[in-house]
mmCIF file of C-alpha atoms in Angstrom:
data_model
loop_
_atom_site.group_PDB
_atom_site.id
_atom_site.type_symbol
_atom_site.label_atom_id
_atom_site.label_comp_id
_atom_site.label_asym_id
_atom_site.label_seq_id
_atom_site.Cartn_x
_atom_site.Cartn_y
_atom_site.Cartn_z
ATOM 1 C CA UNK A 246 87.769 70.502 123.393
ATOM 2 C CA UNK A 247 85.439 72.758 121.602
ATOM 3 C CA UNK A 248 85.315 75.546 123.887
ATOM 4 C CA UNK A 249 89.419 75.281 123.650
ATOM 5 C CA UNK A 250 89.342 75.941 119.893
ATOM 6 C CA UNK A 251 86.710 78.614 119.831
ATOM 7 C CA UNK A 252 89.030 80.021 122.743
ATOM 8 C CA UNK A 253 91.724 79.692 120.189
ATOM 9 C CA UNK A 254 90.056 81.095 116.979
ATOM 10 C CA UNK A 255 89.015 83.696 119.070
ATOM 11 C CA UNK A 256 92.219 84.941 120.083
ATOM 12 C CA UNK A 257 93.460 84.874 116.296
ATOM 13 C CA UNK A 258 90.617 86.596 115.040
ATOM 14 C CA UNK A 259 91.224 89.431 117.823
ATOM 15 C CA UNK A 260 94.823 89.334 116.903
ATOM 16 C CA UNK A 261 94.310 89.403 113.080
ATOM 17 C CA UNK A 262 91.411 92.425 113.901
ATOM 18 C CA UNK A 263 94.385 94.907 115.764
ATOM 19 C CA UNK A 264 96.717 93.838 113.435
ATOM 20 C CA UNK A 265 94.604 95.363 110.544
ATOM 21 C CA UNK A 266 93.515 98.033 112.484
ATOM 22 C CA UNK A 267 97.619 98.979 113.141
ATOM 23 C CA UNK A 268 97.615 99.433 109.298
ATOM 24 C CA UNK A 269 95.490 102.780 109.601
ATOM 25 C CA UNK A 270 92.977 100.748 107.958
ATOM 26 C CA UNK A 271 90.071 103.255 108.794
ATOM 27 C CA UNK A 272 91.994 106.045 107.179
ATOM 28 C CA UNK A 273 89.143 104.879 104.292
ATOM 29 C CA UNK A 274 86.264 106.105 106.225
ATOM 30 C CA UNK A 275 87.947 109.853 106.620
ATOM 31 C CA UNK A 276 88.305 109.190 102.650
ATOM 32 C CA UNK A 277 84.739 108.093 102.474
ATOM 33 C CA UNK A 278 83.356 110.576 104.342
ATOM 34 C CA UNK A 279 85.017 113.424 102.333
ATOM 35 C CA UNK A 280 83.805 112.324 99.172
ATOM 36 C CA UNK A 281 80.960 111.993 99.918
ATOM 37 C CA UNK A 282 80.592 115.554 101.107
ATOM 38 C CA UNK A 283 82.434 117.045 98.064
ATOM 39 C CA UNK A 284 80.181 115.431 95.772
ATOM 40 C CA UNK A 285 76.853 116.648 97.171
ATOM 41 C CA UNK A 286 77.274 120.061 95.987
ATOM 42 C CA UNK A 287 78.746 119.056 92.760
ATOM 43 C CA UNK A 288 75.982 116.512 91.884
ATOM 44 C CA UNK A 289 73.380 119.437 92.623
ATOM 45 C CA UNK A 290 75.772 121.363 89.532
ATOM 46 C CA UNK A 291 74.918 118.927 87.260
ATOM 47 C CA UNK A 292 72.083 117.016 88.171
ATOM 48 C CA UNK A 293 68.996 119.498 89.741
ATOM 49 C CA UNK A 294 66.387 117.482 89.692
ATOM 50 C CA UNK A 295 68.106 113.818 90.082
ATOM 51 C CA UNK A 296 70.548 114.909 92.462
ATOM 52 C CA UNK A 297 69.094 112.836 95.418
ATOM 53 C CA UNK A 298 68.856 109.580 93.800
ATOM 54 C CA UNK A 299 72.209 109.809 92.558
ATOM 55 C CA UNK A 300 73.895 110.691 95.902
ATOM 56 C CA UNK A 301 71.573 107.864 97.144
ATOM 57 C CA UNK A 302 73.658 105.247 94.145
ATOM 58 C CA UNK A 303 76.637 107.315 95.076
ATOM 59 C CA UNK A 304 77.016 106.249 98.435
ATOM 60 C CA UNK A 305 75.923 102.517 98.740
ATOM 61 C CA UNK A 306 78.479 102.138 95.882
ATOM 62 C CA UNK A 307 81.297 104.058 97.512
ATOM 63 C CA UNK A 308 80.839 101.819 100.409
ATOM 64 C CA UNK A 309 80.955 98.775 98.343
ATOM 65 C CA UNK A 310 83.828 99.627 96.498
ATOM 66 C CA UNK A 311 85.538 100.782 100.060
ATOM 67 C CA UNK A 312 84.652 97.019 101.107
ATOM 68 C CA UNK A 313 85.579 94.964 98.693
ATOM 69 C CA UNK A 314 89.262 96.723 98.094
ATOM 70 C CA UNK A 315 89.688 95.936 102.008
ATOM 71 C CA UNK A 316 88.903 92.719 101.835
ATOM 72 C CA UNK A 317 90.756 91.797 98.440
ATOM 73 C CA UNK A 318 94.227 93.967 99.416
ATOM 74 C CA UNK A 319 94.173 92.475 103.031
ATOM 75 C CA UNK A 320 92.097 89.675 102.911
ATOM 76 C CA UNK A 321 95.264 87.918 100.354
ATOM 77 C CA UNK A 322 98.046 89.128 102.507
ATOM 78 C CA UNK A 323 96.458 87.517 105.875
ATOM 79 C CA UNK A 324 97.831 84.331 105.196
ATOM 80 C CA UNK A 325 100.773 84.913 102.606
ATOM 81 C CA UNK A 326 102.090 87.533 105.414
ATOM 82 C CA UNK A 327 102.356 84.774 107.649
ATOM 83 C CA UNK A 328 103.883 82.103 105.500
ATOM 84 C CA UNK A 329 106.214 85.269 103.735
ATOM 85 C CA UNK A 330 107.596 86.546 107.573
ATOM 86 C CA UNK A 331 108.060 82.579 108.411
ATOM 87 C CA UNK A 332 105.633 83.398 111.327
ATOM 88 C CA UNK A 333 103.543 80.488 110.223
ATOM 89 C CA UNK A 334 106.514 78.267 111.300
ATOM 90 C CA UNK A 335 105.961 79.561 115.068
ATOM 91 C CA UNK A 336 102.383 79.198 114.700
ATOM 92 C CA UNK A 337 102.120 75.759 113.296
ATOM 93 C CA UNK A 338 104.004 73.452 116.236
ATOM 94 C CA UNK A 339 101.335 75.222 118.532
ATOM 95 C CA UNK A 340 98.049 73.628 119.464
ATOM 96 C CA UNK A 341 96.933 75.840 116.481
ATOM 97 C CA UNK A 342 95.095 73.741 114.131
ATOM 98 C CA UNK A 343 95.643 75.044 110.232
ATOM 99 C CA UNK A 344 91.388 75.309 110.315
ATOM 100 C CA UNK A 345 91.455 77.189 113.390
ATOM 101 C CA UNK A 346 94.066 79.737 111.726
ATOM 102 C CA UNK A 347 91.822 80.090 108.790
ATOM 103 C CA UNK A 348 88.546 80.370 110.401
ATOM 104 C CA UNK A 349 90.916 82.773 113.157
ATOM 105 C CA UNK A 350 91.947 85.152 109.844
ATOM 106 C CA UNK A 351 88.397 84.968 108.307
ATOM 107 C CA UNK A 352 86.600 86.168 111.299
ATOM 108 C CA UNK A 353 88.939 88.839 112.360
ATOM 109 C CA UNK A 354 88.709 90.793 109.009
ATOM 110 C CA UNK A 355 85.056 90.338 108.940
ATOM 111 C CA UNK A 356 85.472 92.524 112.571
ATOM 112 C CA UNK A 357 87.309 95.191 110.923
ATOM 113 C CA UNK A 358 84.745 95.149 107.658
ATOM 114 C CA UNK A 359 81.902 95.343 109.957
ATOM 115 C CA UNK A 360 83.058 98.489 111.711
ATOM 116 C CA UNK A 361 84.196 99.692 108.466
ATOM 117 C CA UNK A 362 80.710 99.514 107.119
ATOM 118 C CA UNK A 363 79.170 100.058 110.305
ATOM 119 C CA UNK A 364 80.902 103.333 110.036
ATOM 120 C CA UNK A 365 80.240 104.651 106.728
ATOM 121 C CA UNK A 366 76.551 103.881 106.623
ATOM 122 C CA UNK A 367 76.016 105.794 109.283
ATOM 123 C CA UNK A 368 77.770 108.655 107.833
ATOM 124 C CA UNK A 369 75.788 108.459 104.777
ATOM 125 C CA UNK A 370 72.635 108.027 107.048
ATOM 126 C CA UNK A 371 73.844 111.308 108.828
ATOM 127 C CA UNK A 372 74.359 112.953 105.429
ATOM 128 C CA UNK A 373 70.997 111.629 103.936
ATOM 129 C CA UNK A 374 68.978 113.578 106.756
ATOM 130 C CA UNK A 375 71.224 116.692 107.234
ATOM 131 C CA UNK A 376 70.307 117.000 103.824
ATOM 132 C CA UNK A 377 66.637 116.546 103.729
ATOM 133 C CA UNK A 378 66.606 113.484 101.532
ATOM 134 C CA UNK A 379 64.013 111.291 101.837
ATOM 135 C CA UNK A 380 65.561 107.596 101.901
ATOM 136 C CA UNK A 381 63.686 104.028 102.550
ATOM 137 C CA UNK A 382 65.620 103.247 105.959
ATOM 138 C CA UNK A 383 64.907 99.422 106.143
ATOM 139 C CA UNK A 384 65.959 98.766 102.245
ATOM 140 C CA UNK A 385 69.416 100.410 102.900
ATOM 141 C CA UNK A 386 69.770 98.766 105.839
ATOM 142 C CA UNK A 387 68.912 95.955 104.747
ATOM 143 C CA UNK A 388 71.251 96.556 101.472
ATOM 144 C CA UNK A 389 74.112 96.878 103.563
ATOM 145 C CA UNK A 390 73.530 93.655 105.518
ATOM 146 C CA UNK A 391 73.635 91.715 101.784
ATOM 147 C CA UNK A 392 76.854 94.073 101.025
ATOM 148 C CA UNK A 393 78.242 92.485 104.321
ATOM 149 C CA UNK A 394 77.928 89.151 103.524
ATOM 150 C CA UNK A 395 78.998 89.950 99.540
ATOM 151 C CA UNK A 396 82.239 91.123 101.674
ATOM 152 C CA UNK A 397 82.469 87.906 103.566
ATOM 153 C CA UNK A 398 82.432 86.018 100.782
ATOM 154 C CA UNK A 399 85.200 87.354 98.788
ATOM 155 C CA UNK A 400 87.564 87.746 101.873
ATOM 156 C CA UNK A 401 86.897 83.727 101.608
ATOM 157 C CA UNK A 402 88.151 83.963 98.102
ATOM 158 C CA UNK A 403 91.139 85.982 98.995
ATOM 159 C CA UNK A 404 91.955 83.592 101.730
ATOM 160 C CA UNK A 405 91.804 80.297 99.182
ATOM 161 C CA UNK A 406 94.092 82.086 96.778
ATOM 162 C CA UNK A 407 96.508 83.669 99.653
ATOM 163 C CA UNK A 408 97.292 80.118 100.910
ATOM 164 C CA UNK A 409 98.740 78.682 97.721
ATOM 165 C CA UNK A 410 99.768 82.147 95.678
ATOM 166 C CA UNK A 411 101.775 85.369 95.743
ATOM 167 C CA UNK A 412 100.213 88.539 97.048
ATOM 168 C CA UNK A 413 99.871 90.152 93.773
ATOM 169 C CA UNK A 414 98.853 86.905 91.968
ATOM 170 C CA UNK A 415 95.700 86.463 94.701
ATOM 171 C CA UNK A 416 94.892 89.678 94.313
ATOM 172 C CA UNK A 417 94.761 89.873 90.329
ATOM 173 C CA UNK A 418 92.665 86.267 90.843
ATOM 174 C CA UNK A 419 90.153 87.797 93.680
ATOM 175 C CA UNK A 420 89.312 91.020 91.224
ATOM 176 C CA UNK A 421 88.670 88.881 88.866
ATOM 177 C CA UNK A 422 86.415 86.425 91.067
ATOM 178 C CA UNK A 423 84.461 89.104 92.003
ATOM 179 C CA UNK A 424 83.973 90.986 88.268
ATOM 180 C CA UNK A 425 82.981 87.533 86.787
ATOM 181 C CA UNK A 426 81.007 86.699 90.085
ATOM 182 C CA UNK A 427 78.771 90.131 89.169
ATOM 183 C CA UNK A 428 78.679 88.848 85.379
ATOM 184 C CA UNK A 429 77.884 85.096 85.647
ATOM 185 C CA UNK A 430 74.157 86.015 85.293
ATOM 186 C CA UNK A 431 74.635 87.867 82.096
ATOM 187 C CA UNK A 432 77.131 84.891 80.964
ATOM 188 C CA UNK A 433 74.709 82.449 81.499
ATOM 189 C CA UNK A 434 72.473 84.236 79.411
ATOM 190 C CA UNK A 435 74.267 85.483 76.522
ATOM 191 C CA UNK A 436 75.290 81.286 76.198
ATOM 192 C CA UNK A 437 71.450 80.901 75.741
ATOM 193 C CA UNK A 438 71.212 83.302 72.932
ATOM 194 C CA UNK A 439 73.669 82.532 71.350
ATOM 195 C CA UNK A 440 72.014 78.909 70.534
ATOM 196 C CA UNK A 441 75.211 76.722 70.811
ATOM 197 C CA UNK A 442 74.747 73.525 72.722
ATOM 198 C CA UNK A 443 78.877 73.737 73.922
ATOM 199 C CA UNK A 444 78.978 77.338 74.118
ATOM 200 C CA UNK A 445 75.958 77.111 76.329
ATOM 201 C CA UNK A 446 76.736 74.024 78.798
ATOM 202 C CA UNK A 447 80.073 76.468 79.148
ATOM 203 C CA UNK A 448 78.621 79.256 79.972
ATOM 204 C CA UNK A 449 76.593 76.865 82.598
ATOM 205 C CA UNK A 450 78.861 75.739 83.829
ATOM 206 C CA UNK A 451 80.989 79.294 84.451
ATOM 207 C CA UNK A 452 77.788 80.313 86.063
ATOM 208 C CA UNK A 453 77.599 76.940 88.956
ATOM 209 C CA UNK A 454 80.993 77.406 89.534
ATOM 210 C CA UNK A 455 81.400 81.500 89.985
ATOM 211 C CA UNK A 456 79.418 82.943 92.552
ATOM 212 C CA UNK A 457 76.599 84.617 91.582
ATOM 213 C CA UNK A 458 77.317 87.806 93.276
ATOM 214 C CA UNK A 459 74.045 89.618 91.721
ATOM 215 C CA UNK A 460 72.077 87.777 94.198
ATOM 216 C CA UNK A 461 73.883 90.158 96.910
ATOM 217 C CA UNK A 462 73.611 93.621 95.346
ATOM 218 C CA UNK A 463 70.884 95.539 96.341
ATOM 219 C CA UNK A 464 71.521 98.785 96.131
ATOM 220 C CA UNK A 465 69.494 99.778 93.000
ATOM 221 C CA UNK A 466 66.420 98.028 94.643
ATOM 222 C CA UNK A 467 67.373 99.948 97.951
ATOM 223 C CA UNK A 468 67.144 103.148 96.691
ATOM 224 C CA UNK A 469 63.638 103.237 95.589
ATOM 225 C CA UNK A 470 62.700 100.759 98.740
ATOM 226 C CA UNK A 471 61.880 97.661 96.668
ATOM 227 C CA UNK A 472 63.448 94.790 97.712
ATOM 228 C CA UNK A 473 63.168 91.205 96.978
ATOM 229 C CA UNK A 474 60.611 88.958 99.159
ATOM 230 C CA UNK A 475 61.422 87.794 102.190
ATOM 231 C CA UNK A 476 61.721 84.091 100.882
ATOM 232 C CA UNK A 477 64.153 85.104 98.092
ATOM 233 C CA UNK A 478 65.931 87.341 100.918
ATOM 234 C CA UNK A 479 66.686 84.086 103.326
ATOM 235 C CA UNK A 480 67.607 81.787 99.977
ATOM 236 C CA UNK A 481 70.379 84.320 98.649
ATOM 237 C CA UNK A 482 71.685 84.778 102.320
ATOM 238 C CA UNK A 483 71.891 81.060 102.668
ATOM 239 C CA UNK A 484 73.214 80.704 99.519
ATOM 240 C CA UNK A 485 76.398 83.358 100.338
ATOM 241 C CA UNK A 486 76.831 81.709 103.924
ATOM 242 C CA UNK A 487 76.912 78.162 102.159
ATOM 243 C CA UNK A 488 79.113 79.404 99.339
ATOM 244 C CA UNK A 489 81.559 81.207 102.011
ATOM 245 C CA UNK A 490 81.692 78.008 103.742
ATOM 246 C CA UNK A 491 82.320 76.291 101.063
ATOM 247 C CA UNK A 492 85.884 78.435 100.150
ATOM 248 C CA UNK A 493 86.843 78.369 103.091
ATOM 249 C CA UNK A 494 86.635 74.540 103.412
ATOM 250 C CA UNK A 495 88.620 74.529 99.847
ATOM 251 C CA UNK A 496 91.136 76.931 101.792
ATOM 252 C CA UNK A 497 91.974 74.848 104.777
ATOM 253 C CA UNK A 498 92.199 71.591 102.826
ATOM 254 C CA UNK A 499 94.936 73.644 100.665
ATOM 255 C CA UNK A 500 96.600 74.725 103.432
ATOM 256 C CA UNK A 501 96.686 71.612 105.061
ATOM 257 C CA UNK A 502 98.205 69.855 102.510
ATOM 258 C CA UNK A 503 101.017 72.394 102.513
ATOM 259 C CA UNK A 504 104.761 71.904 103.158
ATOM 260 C CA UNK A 505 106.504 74.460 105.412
#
């Protein structure tokens, strides 16, 4: 029985991977790649003596923004395409579980993310040392392993808002997941100083619900090759896997209860 439905969530996540892939979807790494090669020379224009560090910045957050547009713009449609084309009503009478379709979904954009990012950080690499810039190997690596799982998380979000929402509406909701999920730190802590017992159990509150996707950026640290401890490291990456298990669950019981 098991081996059936990782057979089965298998062959939708391989599915859902060419599907995205027959969108042209790596058209972004051409993009990534030229911008990142325009900008050198301008950056050494205007910045001679910081121009390294700021390329460095430059392109860990090109490849995070690159990400997370991916897996907000397809990561909503993956689901609402389905139910929009009446596709799902093929799908469904199968021995395709609603879970396995989810789970199917998740896992085949995380394919297409991981090549994505796969991809561009080793163009940057390749651009860091044609260069001569000195860079701390292990901390971007390592950066880009957190950026990952930042990415898996919020195609979870997208997914729970697909099932039950418009395109556009899941889309507007995701963004705004993941600029709160950035902020929830600096919430939490402007509800502290501003000494107001509600205003502060709010502010709480916004910050145990949101994710707290500070824990997953990096990059800054990267740069200059300081990095959390390995202890903090494993809690944060338990804490995204947990969380993106968690939306997910929330997405399948949604789904589940739906009417087709």
């Amino acid at each position: 029985m098991a081996t059936k439905t990782i057979g089965r969530i298998w062959t939708i996540a391989t599915n859902g991977f060419q599907e995205v892939i027959r969108d042209r979807i790596f058209y972004v790494i051409g993009f990534f790649a030229l911008l990142l090669v325009v900008s050198l020379p301008l950056l050494r224009e205007v910045a001679a003596t910081t121009e390294d560090k700021i390329f460095m910045d430059l392109g860990l957050a090109a490849i995070g923004v690159l990400g997370v547009l991916v897996a907000i713009f397809v990561g909503t449609g993956l689901i609402n395409k389905e139910i929009e084309k009446r596709t799902v009503l093929v799908l469904i009478p199968k021995p395709i579980s609603r879970a396995e379709l989810i789970i199917g979904k998740h896992l085949g954009l995380l394919g297409v993310l991981a090549v994505l990012v796969i991809a561009m950080t080793a163009i940057y690499l390749a651009l860091l040392s044609f260069n001569g810039i000195n860079y701390p190997l292990a901390s971007l690596l390592i950066s880009e392993l957190y950026q990952f799982l930042e990415l898996s998380l919020i195609v979870a979000v997208a997914l729970m808002f697909g099932v039950f929402t418009s395109s556009i509406l899941a889309t507007l909701l995701t963004f705004g997941i993941y600029l709160m999920g950035h902020l929830s730190r600096d919430v939490q802590e402007l509800g502290k100083l501003s000494e107001n017992a509600t205003i502060e159990t709010i502010t709480q509150g916004l910050y145990l619900i949101l994710p707290d996707l500070s824990r997953l950026n990096l990059k800054n640290e990267a740069v200059y090759g300081l990095l959390p401890s390995s202890v903090k490291l494993l809690e944060h990456a338990v804490y995204a896997i947990l969380y993106t298990i968690l939306l997910l669950a929330i997405a399948i019981l949604i789904f589940s209860r739906r009417e087709f």
